[in-house]
PDB file of C-alpha atoms in Angstrom:
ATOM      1  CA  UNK T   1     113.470  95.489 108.732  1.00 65.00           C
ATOM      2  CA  UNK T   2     111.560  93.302 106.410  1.00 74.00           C
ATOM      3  CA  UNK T   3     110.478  92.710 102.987  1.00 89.00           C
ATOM      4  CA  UNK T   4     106.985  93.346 102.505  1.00 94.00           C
ATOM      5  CA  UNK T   5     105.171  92.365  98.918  1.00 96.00           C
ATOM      6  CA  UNK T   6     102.111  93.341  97.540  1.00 98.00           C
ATOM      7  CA  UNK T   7     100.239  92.212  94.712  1.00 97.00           C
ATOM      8  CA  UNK T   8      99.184  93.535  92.411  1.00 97.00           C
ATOM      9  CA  UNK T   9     101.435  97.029  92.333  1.00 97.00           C
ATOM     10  CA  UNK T  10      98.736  98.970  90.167  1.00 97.00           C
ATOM     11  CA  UNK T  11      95.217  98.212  88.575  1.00 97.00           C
ATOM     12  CA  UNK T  12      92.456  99.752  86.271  1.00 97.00           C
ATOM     13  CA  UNK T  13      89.190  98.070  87.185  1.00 97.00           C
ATOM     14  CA  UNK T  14      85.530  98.437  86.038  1.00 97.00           C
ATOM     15  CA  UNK T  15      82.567  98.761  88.981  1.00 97.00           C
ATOM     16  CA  UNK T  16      80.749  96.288  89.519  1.00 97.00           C
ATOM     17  CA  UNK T  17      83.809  94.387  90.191  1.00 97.00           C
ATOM     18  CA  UNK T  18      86.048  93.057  92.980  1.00 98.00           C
ATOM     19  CA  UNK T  19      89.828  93.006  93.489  1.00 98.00           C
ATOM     20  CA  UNK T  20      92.066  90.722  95.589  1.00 98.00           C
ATOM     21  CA  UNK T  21      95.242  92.523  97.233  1.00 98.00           C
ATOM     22  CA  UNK T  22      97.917  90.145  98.604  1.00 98.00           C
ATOM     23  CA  UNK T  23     100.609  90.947 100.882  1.00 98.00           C
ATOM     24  CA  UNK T  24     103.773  88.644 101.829  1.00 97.00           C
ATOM     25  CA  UNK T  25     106.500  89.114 104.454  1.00 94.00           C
ATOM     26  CA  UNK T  26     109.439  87.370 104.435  1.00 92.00           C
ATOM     27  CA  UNK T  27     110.037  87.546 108.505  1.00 86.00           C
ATOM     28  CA  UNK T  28     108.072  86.583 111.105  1.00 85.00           C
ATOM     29  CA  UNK T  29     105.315  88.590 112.076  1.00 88.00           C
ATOM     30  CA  UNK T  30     102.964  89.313 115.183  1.00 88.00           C
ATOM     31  CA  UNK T  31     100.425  91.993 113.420  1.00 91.00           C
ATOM     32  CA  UNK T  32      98.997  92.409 109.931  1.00 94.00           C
ATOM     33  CA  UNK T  33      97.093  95.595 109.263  1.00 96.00           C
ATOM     34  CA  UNK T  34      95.859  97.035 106.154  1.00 98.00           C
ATOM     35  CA  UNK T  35      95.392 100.876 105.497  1.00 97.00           C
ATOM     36  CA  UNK T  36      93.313 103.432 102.646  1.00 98.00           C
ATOM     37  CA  UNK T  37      95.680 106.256 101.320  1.00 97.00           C
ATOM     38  CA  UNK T  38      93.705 108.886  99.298  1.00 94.00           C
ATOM     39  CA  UNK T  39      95.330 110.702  96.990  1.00 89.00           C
ATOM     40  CA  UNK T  40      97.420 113.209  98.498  1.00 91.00           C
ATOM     41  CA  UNK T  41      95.956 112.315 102.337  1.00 95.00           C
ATOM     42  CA  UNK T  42      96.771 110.418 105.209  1.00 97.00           C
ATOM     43  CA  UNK T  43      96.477 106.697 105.806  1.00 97.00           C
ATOM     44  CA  UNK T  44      93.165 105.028 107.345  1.00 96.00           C
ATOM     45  CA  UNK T  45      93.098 101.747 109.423  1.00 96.00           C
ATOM     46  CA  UNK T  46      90.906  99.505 107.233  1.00 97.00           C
ATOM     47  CA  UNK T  47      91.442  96.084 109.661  1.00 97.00           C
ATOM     48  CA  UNK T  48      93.325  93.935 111.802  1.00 95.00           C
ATOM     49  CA  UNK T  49      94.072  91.327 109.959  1.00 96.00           C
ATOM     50  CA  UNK T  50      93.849  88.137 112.432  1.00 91.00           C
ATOM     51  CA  UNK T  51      95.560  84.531 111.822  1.00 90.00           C
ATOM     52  CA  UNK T  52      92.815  82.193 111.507  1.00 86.00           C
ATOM     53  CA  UNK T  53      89.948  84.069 112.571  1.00 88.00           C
ATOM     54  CA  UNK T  54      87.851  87.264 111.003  1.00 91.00           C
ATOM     55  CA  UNK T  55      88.854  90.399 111.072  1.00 94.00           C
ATOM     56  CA  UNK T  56      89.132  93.182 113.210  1.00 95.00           C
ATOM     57  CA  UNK T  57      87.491  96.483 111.329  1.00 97.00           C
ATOM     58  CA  UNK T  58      87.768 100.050 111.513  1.00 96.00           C
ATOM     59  CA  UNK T  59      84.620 101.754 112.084  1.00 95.00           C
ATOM     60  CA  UNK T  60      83.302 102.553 108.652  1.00 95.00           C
ATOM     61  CA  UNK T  61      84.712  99.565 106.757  1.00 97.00           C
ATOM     62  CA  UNK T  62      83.008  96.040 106.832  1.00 96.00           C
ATOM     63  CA  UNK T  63      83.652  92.669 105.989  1.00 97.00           C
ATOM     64  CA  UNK T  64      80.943  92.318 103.077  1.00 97.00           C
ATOM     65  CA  UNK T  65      82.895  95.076 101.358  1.00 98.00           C
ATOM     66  CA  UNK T  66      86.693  94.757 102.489  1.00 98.00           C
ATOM     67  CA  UNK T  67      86.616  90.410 103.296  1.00 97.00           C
ATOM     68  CA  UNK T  68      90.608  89.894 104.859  1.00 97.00           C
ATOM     69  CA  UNK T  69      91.833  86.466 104.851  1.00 96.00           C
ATOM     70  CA  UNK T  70      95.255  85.709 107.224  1.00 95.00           C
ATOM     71  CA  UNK T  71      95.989  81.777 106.790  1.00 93.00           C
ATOM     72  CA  UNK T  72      99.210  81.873 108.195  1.00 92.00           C
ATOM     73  CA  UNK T  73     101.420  84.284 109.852  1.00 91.00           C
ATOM     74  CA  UNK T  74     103.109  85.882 107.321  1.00 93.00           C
ATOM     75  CA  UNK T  75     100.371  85.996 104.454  1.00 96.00           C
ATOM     76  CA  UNK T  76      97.466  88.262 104.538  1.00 97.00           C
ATOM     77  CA  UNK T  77      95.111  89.048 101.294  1.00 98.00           C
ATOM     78  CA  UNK T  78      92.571  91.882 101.483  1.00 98.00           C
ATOM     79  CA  UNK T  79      89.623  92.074  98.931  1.00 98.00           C
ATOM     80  CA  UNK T  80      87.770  95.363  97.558  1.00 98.00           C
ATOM     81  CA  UNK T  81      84.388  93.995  96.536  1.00 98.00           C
ATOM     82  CA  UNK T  82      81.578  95.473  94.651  1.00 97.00           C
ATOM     83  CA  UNK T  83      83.943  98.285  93.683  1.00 97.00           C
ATOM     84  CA  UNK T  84      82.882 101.610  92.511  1.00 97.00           C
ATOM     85  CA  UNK T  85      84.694 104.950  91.627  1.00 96.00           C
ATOM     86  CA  UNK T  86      85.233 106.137  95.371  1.00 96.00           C
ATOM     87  CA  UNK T  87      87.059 103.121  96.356  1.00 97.00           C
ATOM     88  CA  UNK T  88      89.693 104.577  93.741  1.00 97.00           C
ATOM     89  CA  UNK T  89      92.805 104.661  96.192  1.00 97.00           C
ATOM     90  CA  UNK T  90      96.126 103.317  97.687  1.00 98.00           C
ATOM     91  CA  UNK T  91      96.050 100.138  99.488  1.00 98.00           C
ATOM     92  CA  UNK T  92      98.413  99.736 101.899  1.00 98.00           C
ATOM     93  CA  UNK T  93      99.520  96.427 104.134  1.00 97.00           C
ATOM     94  CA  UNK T  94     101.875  96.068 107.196  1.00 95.00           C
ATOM     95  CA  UNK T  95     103.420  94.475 109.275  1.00 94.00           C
ATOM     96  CA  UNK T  96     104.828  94.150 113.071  1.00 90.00           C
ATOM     97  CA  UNK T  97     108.085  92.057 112.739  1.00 83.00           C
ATOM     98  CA  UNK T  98     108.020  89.518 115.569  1.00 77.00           C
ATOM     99  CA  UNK T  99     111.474  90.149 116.631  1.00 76.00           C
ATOM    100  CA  UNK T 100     110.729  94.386 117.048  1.00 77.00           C
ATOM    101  CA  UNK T 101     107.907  96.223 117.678  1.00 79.00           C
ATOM    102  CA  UNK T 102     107.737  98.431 114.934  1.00 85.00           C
ATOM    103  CA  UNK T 103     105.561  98.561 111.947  1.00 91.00           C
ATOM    104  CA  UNK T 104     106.438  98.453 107.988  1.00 93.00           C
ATOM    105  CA  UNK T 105     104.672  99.116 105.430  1.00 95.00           C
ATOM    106  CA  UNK T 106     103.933  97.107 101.989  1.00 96.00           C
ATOM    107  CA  UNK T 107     104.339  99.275  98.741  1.00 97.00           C
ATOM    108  CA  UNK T 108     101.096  99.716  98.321  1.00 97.00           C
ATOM    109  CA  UNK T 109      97.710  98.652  95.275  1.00 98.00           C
ATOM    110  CA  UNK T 110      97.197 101.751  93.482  1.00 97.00           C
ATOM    111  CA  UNK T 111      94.084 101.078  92.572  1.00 98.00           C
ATOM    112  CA  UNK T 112      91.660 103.343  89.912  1.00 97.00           C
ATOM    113  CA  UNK T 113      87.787 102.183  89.479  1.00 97.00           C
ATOM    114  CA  UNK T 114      86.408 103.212  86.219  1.00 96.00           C
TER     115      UNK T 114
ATOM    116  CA  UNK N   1      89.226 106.516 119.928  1.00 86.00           C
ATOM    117  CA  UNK N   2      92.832 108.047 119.521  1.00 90.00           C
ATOM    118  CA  UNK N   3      92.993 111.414 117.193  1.00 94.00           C
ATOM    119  CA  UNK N   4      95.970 112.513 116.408  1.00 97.00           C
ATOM    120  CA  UNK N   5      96.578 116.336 114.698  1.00 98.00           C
ATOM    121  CA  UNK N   6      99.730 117.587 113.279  1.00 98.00           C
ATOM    122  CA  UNK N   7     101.096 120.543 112.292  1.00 98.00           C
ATOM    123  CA  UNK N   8     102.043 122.389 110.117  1.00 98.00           C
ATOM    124  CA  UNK N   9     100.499 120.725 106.889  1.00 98.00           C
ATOM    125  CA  UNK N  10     103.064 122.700 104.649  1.00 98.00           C
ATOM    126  CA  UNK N  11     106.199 123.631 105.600  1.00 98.00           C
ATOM    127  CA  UNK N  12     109.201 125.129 103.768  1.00 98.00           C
ATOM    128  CA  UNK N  13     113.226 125.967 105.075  1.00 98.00           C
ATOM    129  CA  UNK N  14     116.281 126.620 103.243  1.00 98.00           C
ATOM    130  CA  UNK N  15     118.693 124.206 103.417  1.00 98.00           C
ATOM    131  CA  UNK N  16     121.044 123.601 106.262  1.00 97.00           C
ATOM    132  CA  UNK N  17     117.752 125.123 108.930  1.00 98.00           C
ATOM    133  CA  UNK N  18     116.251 123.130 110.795  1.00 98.00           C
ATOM    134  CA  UNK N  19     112.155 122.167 110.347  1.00 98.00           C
ATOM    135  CA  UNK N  20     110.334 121.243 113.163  1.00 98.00           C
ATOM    136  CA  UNK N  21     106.837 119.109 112.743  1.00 98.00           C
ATOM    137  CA  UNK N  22     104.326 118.867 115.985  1.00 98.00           C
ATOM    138  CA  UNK N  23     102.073 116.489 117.035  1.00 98.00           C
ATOM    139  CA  UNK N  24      98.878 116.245 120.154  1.00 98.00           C
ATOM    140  CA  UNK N  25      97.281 113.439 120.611  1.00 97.00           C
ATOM    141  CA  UNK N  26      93.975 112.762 122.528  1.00 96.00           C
ATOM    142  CA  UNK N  27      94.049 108.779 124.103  1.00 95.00           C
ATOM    143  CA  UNK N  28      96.449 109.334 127.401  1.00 94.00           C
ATOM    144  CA  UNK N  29      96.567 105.783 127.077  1.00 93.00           C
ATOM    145  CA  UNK N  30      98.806 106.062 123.639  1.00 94.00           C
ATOM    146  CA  UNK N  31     102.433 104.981 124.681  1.00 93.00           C
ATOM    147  CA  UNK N  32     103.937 104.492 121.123  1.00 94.00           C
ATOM    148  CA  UNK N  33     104.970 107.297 118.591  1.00 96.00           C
ATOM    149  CA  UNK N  34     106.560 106.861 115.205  1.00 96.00           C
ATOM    150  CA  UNK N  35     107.493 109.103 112.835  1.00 98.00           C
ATOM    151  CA  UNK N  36     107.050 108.080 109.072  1.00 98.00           C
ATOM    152  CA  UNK N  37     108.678 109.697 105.708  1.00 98.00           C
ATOM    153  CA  UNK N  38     106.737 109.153 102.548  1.00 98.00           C
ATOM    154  CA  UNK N  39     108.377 110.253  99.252  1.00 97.00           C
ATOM    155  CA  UNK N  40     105.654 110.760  96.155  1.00 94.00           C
ATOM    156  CA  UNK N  41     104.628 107.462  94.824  1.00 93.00           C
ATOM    157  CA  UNK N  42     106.615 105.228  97.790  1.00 95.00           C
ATOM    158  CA  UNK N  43     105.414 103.714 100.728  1.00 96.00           C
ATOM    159  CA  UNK N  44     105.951 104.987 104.281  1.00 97.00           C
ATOM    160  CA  UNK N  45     109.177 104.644 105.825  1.00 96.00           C
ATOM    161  CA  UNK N  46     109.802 104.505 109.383  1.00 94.00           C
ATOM    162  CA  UNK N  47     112.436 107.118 110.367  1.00 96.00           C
ATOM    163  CA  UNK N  48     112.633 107.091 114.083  1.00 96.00           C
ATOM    164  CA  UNK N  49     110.092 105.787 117.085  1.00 94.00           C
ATOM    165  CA  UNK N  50     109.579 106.941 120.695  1.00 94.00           C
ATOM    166  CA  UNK N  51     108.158 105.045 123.641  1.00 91.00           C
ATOM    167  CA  UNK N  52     106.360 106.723 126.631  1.00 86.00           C
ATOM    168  CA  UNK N  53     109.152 106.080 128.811  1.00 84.00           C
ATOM    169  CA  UNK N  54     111.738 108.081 126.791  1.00 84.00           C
ATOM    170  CA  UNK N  55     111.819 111.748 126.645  1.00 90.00           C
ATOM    171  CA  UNK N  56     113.944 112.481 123.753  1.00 95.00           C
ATOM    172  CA  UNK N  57     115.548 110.026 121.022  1.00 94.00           C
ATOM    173  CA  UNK N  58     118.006 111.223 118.559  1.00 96.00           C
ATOM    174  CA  UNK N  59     119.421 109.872 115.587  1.00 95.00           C
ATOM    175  CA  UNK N  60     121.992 111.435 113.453  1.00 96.00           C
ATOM    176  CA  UNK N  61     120.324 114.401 112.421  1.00 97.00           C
ATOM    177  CA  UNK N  62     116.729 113.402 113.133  1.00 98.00           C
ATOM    178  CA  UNK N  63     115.330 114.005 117.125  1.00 98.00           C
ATOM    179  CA  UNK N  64     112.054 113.746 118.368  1.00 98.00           C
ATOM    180  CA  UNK N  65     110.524 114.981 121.618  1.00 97.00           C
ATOM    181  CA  UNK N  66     107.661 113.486 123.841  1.00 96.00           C
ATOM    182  CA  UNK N  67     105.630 115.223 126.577  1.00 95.00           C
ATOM    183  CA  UNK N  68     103.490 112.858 128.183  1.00 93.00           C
ATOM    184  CA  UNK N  69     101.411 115.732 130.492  1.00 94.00           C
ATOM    185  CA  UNK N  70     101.039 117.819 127.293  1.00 95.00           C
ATOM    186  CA  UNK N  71     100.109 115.102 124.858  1.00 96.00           C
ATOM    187  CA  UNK N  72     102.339 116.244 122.356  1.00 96.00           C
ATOM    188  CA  UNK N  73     105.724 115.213 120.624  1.00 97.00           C
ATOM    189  CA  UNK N  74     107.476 116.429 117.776  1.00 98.00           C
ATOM    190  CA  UNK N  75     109.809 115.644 115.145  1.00 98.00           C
ATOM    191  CA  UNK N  76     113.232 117.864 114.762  1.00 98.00           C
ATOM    192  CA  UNK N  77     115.403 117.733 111.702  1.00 98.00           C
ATOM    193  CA  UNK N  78     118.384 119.888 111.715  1.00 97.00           C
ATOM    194  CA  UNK N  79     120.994 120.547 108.865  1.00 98.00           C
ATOM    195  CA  UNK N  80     118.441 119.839 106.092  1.00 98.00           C
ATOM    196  CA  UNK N  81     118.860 118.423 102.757  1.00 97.00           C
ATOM    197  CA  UNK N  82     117.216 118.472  99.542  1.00 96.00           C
ATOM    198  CA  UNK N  83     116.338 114.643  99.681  1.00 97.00           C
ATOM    199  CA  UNK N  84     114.690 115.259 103.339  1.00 98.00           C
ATOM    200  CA  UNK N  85     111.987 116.850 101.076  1.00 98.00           C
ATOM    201  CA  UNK N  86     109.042 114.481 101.869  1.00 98.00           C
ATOM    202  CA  UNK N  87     105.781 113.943 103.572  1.00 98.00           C
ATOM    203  CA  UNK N  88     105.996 113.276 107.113  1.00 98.00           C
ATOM    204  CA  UNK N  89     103.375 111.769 108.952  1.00 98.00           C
ATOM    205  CA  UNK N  90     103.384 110.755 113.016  1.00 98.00           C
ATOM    206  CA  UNK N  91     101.097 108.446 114.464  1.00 97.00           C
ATOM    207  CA  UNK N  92     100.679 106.647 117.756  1.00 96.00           C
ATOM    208  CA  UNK N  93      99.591 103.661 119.161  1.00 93.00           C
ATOM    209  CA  UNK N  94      98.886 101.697 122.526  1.00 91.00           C
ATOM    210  CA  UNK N  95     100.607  99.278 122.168  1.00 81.00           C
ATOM    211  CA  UNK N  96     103.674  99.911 120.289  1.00 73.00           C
ATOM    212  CA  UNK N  97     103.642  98.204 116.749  1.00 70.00           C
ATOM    213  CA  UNK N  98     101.648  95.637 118.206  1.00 78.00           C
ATOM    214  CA  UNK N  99      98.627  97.852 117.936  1.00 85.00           C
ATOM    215  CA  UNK N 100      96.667  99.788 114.993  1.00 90.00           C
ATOM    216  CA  UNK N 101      98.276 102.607 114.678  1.00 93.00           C
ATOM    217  CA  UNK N 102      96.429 106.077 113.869  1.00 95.00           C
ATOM    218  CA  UNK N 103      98.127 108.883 111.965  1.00 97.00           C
ATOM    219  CA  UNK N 104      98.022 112.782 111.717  1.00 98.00           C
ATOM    220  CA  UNK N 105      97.263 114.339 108.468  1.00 97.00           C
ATOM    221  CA  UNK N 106     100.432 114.876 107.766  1.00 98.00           C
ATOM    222  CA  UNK N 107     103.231 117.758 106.600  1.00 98.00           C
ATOM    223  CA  UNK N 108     104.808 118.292 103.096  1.00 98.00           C
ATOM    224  CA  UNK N 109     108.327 119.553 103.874  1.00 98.00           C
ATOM    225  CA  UNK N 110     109.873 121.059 100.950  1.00 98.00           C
ATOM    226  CA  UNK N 111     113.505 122.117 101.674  1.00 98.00           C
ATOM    227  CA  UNK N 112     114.992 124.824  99.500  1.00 96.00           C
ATOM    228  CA  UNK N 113     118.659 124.619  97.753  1.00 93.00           C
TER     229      UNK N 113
END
């Protein structure tokens, strides 16, 4: 396996406002993706998160509102923009370690929008 | 796309049975299954993987089970334990961890002492 980051672990943020999520592996990696777990619910697909180029998103999610940057292979940073109470939620990165085909997760943004 | 339902959503056993979690999924196409364990406030951990060219994989006390004509595969536990209390999700993909992966709604196994 691999160690997976995320920063920050936890935040309390006001609407209005935006949020940047990064994630860090220490391997090399093929995929990035980053998920939506609602309290208590299952995990969503928010992107692809591509090296160098935009992201790939979910139907339901755009880039105006969740912008992904991926400058390298091992770095990804997702952004929640504009936030307001319903983007309250667990934000989730992975990862698909170059040498297996598996993926792991990050430990997750618990995030809460006032 | 892929949907992916799982059952039960709630399931309890005494300890030392055996719990047994189901999955159907829709996208014939889907050729990778994994199996995650997610303990309150932690993330998902993988805890065993099938490919469409196996039909069984077992590990220690975990097994899981894929039928390709059906569309289904489950996820066998025998000889429970109290720490195997846990939300357990499956998902699949189409191309193994390569691709996005989608994921049932998940089962709450509580195991009884």
């Amino acid at each position: 396996s691999a160690v997976i980051s995320q920063k920050p672990s936890r935040d309390i943020c006001q609407r209005g406002t935006s949020l940047t999520i990064q994630c860090q592996v220490d391997s090399q990696v093929t995929m990035m993706f980053w998920y939506r777990q609602q309290p208590g619910q299952s995990l969503t697909l928010i992107a692809t998160a591509n090296q160098g180029s935009e992201a790939t998103y979910e139907s339901g999610f755009v880039i105006d509102k969740f912008p992904i940057s991926r400058p390298n292979l091992t770095f990804s940073t997702l952004t929640v923009s504009n936030m307001s109470p319903e983007d309250s939620s667990i934000y989730l990165c992975s990862a698909t370690l170059a040498v297996q085909e598996t993926q792991y997760f990050g430990p997750g943004t618990r995030l809460l929008v006032l | 796309g892929e949907n992916v339902e799982q059952h039960p959503s709630t399931l309890s056993v005494q300890e030392g049975d055996s719990a047994v979690i189901k999955c159907t999924y829709s996208d014939s196409a889907s050729n990778y299954f994994p199996w995650y364990k997610q303990e309150l406030g932690k993330r998902p951990q993988l805890i065993i993987d099938i490919r469409s060219n196996v039909g069984e994989k077992k590990d220690q006390r975990i097994a899981v089970t894929l039928n390709k004509t059906a569309k289904h595969f489950s996820l066998h536990i025998t000889e429970t334990q109290p720490e195997d209390s846990a939300v357990y999700f499956c998902a699949a993909s189409k191309g193994f961890g390569n691709e996005k992966l989608t994921f049932g709604t998940g089962t709450r196994l509580t195991i009884i002492p």
